[in-house]
mmCIF file of N, CA and C in Angstrom:
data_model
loop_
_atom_site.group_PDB
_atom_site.id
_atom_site.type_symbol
_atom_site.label_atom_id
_atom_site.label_comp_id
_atom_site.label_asym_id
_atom_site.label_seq_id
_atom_site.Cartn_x
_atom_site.Cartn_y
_atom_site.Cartn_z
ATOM 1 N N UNK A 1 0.824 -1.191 0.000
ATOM 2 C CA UNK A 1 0.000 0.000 0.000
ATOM 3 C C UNK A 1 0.869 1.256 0.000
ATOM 4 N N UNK A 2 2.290 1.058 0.801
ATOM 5 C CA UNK A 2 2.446 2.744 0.698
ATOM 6 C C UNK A 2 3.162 2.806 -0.917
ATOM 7 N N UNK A 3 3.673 1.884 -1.485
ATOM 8 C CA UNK A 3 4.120 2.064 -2.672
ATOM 9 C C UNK A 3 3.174 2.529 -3.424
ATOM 10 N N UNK A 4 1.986 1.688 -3.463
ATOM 11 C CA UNK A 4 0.666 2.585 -3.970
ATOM 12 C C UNK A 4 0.799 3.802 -4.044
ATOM 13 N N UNK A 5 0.948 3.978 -2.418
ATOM 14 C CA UNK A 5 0.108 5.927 -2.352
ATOM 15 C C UNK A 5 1.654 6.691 -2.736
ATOM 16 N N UNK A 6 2.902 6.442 -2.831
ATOM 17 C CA UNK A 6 4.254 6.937 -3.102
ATOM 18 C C UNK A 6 3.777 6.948 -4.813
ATOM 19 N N UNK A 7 3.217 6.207 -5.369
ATOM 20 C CA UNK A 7 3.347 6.172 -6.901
ATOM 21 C C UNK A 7 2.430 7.690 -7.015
ATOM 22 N N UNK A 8 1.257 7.428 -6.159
ATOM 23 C CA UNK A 8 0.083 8.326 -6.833
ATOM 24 C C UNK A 8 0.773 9.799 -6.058
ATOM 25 N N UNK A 9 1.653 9.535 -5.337
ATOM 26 C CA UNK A 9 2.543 11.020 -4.714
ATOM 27 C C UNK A 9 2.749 11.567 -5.761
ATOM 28 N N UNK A 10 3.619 10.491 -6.500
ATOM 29 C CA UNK A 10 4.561 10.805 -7.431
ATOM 30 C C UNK A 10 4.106 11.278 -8.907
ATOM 31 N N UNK A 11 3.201 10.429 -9.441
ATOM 32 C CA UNK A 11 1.908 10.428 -10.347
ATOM 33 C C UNK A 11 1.383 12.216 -10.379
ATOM 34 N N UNK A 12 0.878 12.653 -8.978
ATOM 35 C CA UNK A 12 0.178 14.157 -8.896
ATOM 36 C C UNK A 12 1.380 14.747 -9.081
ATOM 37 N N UNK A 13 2.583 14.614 -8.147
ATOM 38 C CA UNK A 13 3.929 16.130 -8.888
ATOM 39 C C UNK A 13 4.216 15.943 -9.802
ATOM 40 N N UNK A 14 4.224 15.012 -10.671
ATOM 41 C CA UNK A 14 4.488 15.089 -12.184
ATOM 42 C C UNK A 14 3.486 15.835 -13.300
ATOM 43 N N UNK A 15 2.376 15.416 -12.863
ATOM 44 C CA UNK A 15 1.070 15.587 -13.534
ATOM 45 C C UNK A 15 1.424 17.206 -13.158
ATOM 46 N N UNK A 16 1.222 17.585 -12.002
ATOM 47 C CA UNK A 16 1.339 19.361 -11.689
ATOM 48 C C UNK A 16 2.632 20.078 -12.188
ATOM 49 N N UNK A 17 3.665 19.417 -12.660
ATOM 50 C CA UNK A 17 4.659 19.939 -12.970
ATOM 51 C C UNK A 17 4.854 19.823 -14.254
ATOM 52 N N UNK A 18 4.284 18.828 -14.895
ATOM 53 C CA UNK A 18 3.930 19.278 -16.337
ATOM 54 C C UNK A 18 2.763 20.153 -16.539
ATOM 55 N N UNK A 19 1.920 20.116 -15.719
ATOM 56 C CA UNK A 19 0.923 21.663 -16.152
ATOM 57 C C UNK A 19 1.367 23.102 -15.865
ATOM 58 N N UNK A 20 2.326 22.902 -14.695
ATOM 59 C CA UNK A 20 3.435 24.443 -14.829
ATOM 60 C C UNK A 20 4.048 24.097 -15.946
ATOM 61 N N UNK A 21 4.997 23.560 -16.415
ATOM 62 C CA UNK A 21 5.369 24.279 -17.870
ATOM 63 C C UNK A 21 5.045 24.250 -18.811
ATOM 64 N N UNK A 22 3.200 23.240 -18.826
ATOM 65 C CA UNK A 22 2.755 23.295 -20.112
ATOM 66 C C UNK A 22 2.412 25.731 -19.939
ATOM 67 N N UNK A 23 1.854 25.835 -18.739
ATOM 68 C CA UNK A 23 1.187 27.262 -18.871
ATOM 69 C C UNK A 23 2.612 28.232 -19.275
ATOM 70 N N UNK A 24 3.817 27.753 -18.441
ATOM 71 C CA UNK A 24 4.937 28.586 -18.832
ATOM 72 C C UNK A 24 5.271 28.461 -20.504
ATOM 73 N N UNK A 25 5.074 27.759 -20.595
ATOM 74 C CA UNK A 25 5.324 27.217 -22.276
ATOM 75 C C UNK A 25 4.280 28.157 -22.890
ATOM 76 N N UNK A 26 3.078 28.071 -22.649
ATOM 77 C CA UNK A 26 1.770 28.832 -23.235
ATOM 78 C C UNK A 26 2.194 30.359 -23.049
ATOM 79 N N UNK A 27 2.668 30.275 -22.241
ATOM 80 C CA UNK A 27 3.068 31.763 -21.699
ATOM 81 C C UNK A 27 3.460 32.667 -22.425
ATOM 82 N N UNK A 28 4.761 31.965 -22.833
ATOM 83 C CA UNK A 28 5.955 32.207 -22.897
ATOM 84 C C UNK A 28 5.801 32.331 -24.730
ATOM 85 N N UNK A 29 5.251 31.587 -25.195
ATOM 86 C CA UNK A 29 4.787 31.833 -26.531
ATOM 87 C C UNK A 29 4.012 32.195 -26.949
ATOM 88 N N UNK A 30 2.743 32.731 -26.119
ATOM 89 C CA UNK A 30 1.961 34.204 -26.572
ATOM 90 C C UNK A 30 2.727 35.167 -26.146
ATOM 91 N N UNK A 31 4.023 35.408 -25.205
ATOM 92 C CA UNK A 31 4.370 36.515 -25.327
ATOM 93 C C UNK A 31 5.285 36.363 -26.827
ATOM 94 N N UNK A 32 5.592 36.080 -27.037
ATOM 95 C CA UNK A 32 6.480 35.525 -28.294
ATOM 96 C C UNK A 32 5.453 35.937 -29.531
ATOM 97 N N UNK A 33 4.753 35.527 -29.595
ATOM 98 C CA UNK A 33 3.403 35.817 -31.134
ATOM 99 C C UNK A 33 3.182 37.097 -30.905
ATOM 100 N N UNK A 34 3.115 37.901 -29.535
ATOM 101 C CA UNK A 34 2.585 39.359 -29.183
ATOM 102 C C UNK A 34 3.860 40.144 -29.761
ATOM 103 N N UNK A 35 5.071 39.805 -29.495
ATOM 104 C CA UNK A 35 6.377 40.593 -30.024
ATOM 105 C C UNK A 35 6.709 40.517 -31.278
ATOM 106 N N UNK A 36 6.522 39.259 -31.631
ATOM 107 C CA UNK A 36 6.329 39.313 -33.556
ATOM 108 C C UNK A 36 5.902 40.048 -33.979
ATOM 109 N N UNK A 37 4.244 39.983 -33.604
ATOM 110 C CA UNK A 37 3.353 40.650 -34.374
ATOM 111 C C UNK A 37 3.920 42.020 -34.442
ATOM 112 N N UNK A 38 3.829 42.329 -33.216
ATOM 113 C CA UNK A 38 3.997 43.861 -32.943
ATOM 114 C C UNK A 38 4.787 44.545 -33.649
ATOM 115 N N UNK A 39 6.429 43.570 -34.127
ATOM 116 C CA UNK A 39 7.621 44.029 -34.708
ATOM 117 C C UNK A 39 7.112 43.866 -36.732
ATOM 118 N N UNK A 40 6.120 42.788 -36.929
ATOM 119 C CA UNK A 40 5.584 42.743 -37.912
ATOM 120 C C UNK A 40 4.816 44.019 -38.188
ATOM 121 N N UNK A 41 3.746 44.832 -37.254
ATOM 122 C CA UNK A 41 3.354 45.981 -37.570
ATOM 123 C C UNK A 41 4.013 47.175 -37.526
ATOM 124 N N UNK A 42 5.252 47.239 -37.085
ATOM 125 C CA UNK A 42 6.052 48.182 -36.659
ATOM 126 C C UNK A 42 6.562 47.969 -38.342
ATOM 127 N N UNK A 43 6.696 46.726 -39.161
ATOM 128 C CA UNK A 43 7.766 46.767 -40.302
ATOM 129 C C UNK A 43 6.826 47.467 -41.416
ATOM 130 N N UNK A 44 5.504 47.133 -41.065
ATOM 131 C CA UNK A 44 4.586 47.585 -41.756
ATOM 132 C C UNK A 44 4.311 49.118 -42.031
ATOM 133 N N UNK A 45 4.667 49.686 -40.987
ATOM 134 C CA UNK A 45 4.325 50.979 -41.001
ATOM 135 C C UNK A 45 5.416 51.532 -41.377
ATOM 136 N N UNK A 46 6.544 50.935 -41.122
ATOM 137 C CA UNK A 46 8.076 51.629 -41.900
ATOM 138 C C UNK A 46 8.013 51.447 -43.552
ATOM 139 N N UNK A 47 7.197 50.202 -43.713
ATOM 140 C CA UNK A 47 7.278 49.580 -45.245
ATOM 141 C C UNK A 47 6.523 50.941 -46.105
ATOM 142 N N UNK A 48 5.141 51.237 -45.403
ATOM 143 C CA UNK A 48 4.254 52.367 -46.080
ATOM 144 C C UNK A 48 4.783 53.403 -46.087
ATOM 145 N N UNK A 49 5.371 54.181 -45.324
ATOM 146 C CA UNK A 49 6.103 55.221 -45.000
ATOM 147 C C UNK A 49 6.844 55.584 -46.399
ATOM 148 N N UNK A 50 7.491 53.870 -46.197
ATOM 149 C CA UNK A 50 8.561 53.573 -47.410
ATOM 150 C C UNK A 50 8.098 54.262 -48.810
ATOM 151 N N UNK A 51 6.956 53.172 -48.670
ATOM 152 C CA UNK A 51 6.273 53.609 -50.051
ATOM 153 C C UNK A 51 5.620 54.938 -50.792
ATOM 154 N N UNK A 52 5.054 55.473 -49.123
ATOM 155 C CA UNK A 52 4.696 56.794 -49.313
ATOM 156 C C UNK A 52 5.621 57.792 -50.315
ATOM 157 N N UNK A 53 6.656 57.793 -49.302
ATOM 158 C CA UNK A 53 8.168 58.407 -50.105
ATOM 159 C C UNK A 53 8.148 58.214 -51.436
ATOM 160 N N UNK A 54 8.365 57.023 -51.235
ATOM 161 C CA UNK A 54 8.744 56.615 -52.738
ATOM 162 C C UNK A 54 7.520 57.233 -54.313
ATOM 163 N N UNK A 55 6.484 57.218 -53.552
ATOM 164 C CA UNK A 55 5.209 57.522 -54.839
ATOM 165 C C UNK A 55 5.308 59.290 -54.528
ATOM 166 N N UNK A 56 6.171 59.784 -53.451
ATOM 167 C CA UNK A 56 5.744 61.064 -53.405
ATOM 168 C C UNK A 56 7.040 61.853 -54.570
ATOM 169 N N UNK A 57 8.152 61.242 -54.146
ATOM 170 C CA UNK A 57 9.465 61.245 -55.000
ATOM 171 C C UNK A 57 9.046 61.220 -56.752
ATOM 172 N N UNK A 58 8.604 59.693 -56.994
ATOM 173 C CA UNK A 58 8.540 59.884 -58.635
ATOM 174 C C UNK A 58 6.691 61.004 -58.953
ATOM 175 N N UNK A 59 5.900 61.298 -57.990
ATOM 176 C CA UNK A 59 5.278 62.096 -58.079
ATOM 177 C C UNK A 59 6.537 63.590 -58.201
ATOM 178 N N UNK A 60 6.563 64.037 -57.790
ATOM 179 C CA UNK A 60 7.474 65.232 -57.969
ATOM 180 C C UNK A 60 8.192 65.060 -58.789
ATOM 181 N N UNK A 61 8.667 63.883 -59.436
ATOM 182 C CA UNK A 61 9.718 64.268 -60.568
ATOM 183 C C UNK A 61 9.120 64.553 -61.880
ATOM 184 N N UNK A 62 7.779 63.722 -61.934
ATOM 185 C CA UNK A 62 6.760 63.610 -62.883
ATOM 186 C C UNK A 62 6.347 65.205 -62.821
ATOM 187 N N UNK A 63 5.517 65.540 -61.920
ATOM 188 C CA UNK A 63 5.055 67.300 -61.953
ATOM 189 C C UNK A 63 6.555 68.182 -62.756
ATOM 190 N N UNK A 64 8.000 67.670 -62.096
ATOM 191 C CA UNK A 64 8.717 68.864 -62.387
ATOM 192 C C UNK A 64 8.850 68.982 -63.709
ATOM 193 N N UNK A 65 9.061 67.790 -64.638
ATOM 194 C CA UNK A 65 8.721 67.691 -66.126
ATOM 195 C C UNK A 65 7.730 67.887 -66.490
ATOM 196 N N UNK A 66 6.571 68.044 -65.939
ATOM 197 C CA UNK A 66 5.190 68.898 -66.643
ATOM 198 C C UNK A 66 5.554 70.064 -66.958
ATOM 199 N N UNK A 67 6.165 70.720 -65.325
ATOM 200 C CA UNK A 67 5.906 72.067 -65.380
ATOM 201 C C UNK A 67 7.301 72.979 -66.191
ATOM 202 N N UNK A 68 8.421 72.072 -66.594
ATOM 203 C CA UNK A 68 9.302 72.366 -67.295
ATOM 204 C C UNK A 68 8.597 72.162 -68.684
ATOM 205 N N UNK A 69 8.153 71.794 -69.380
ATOM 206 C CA UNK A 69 7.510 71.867 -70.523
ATOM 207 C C UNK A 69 6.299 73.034 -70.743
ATOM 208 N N UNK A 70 5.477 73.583 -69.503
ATOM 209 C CA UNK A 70 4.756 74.456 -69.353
ATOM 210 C C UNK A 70 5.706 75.195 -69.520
ATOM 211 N N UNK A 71 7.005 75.486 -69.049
ATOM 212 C CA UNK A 71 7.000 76.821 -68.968
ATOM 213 C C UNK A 71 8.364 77.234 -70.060
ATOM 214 N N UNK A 72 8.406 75.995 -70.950
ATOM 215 C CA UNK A 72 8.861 76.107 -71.992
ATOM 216 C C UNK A 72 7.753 76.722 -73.180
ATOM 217 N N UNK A 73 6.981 76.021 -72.955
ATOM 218 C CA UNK A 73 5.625 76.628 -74.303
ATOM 219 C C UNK A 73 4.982 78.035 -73.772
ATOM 220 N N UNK A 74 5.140 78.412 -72.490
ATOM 221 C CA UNK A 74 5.123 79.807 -72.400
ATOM 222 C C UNK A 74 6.468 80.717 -72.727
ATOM 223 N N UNK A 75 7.200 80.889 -72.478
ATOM 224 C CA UNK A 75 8.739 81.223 -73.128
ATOM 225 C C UNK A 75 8.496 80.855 -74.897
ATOM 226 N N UNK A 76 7.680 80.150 -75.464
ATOM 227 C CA UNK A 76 7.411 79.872 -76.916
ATOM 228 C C UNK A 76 6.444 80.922 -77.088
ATOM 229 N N UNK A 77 5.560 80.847 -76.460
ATOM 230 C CA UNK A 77 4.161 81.969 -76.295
ATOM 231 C C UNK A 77 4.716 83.299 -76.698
ATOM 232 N N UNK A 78 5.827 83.530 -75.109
ATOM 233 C CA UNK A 78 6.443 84.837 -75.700
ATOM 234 C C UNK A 78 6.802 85.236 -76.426
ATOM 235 N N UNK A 79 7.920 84.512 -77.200
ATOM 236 C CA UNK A 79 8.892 84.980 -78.360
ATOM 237 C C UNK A 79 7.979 85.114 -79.226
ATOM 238 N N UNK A 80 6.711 84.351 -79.335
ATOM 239 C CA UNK A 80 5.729 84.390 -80.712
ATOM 240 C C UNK A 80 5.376 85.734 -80.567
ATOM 241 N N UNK A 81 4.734 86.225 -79.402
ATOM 242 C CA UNK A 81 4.079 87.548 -79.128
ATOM 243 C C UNK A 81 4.592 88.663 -79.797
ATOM 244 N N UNK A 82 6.087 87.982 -78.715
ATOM 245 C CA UNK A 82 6.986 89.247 -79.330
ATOM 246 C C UNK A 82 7.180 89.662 -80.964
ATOM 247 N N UNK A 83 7.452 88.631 -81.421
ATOM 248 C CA UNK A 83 7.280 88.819 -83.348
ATOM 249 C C UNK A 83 6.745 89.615 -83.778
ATOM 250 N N UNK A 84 5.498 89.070 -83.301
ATOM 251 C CA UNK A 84 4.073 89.602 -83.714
ATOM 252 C C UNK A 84 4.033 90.972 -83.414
ATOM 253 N N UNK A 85 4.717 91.354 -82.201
ATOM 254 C CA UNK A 85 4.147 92.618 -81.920
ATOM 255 C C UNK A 85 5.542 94.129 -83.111
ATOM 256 N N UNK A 86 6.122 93.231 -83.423
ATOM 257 C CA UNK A 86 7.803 93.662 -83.862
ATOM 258 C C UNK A 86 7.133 93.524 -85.414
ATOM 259 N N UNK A 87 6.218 93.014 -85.855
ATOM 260 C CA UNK A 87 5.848 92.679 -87.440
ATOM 261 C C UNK A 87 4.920 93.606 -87.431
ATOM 262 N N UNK A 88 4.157 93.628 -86.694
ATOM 263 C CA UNK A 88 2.932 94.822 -86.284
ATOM 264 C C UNK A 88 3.824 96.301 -86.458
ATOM 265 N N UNK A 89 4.344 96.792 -85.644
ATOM 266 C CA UNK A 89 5.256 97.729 -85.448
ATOM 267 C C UNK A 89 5.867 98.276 -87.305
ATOM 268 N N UNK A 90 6.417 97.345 -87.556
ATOM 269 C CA UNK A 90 6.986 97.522 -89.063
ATOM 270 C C UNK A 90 6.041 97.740 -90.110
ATOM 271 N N UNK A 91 4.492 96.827 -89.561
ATOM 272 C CA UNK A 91 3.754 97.202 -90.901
ATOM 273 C C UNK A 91 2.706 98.323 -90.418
ATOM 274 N N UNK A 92 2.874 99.111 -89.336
ATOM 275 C CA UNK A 92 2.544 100.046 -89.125
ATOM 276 C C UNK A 92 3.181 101.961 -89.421
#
């Protein structure tokens, strides 16, 4: 009999000591999935940022060649004006 009740001693601290490190284990790896994630949304928001930049960059390079061609065909505008106003002048 006491070997009996020594087994079932022995039987419950095992049983309880694998349920402490099954919870430390559980623990210990939702804190683990919580720090991933977190460092996963942290990469995320650096990634957009990223991208932001990046579409704001070839946005501006795109406008500055619009507006260099605008303000080439105005500088064209002028010189035409000017002609005109210099041909006017002569046949006046």
């Amino acid at each position: 009999q006491a070997v009996l009740d020594a087994l079932k001693e022995l039987g419950t601290k095992q049983s309880e000591a694998s349920r402490k490190l099954a919870d430390h284990t559980v623990d210990h790896l939702s804190n683990q999935v919580k720090s991933s994630v977190d460092e996963f949304r942290k990469a995320a928001r650096e990634q957009v940022a990223f991208n932001l930049a990046g579409y704001m960059d070839n946005f501006s390079r795109s406008l500055a060649n619009e507006v260099r061609v605008l303000i080439k065909e105005v500088g064209d505008l002028r010189e035409a004006r000017r002609s005109m106003h210099y041909e006017l002048a002569e046949l006046l």
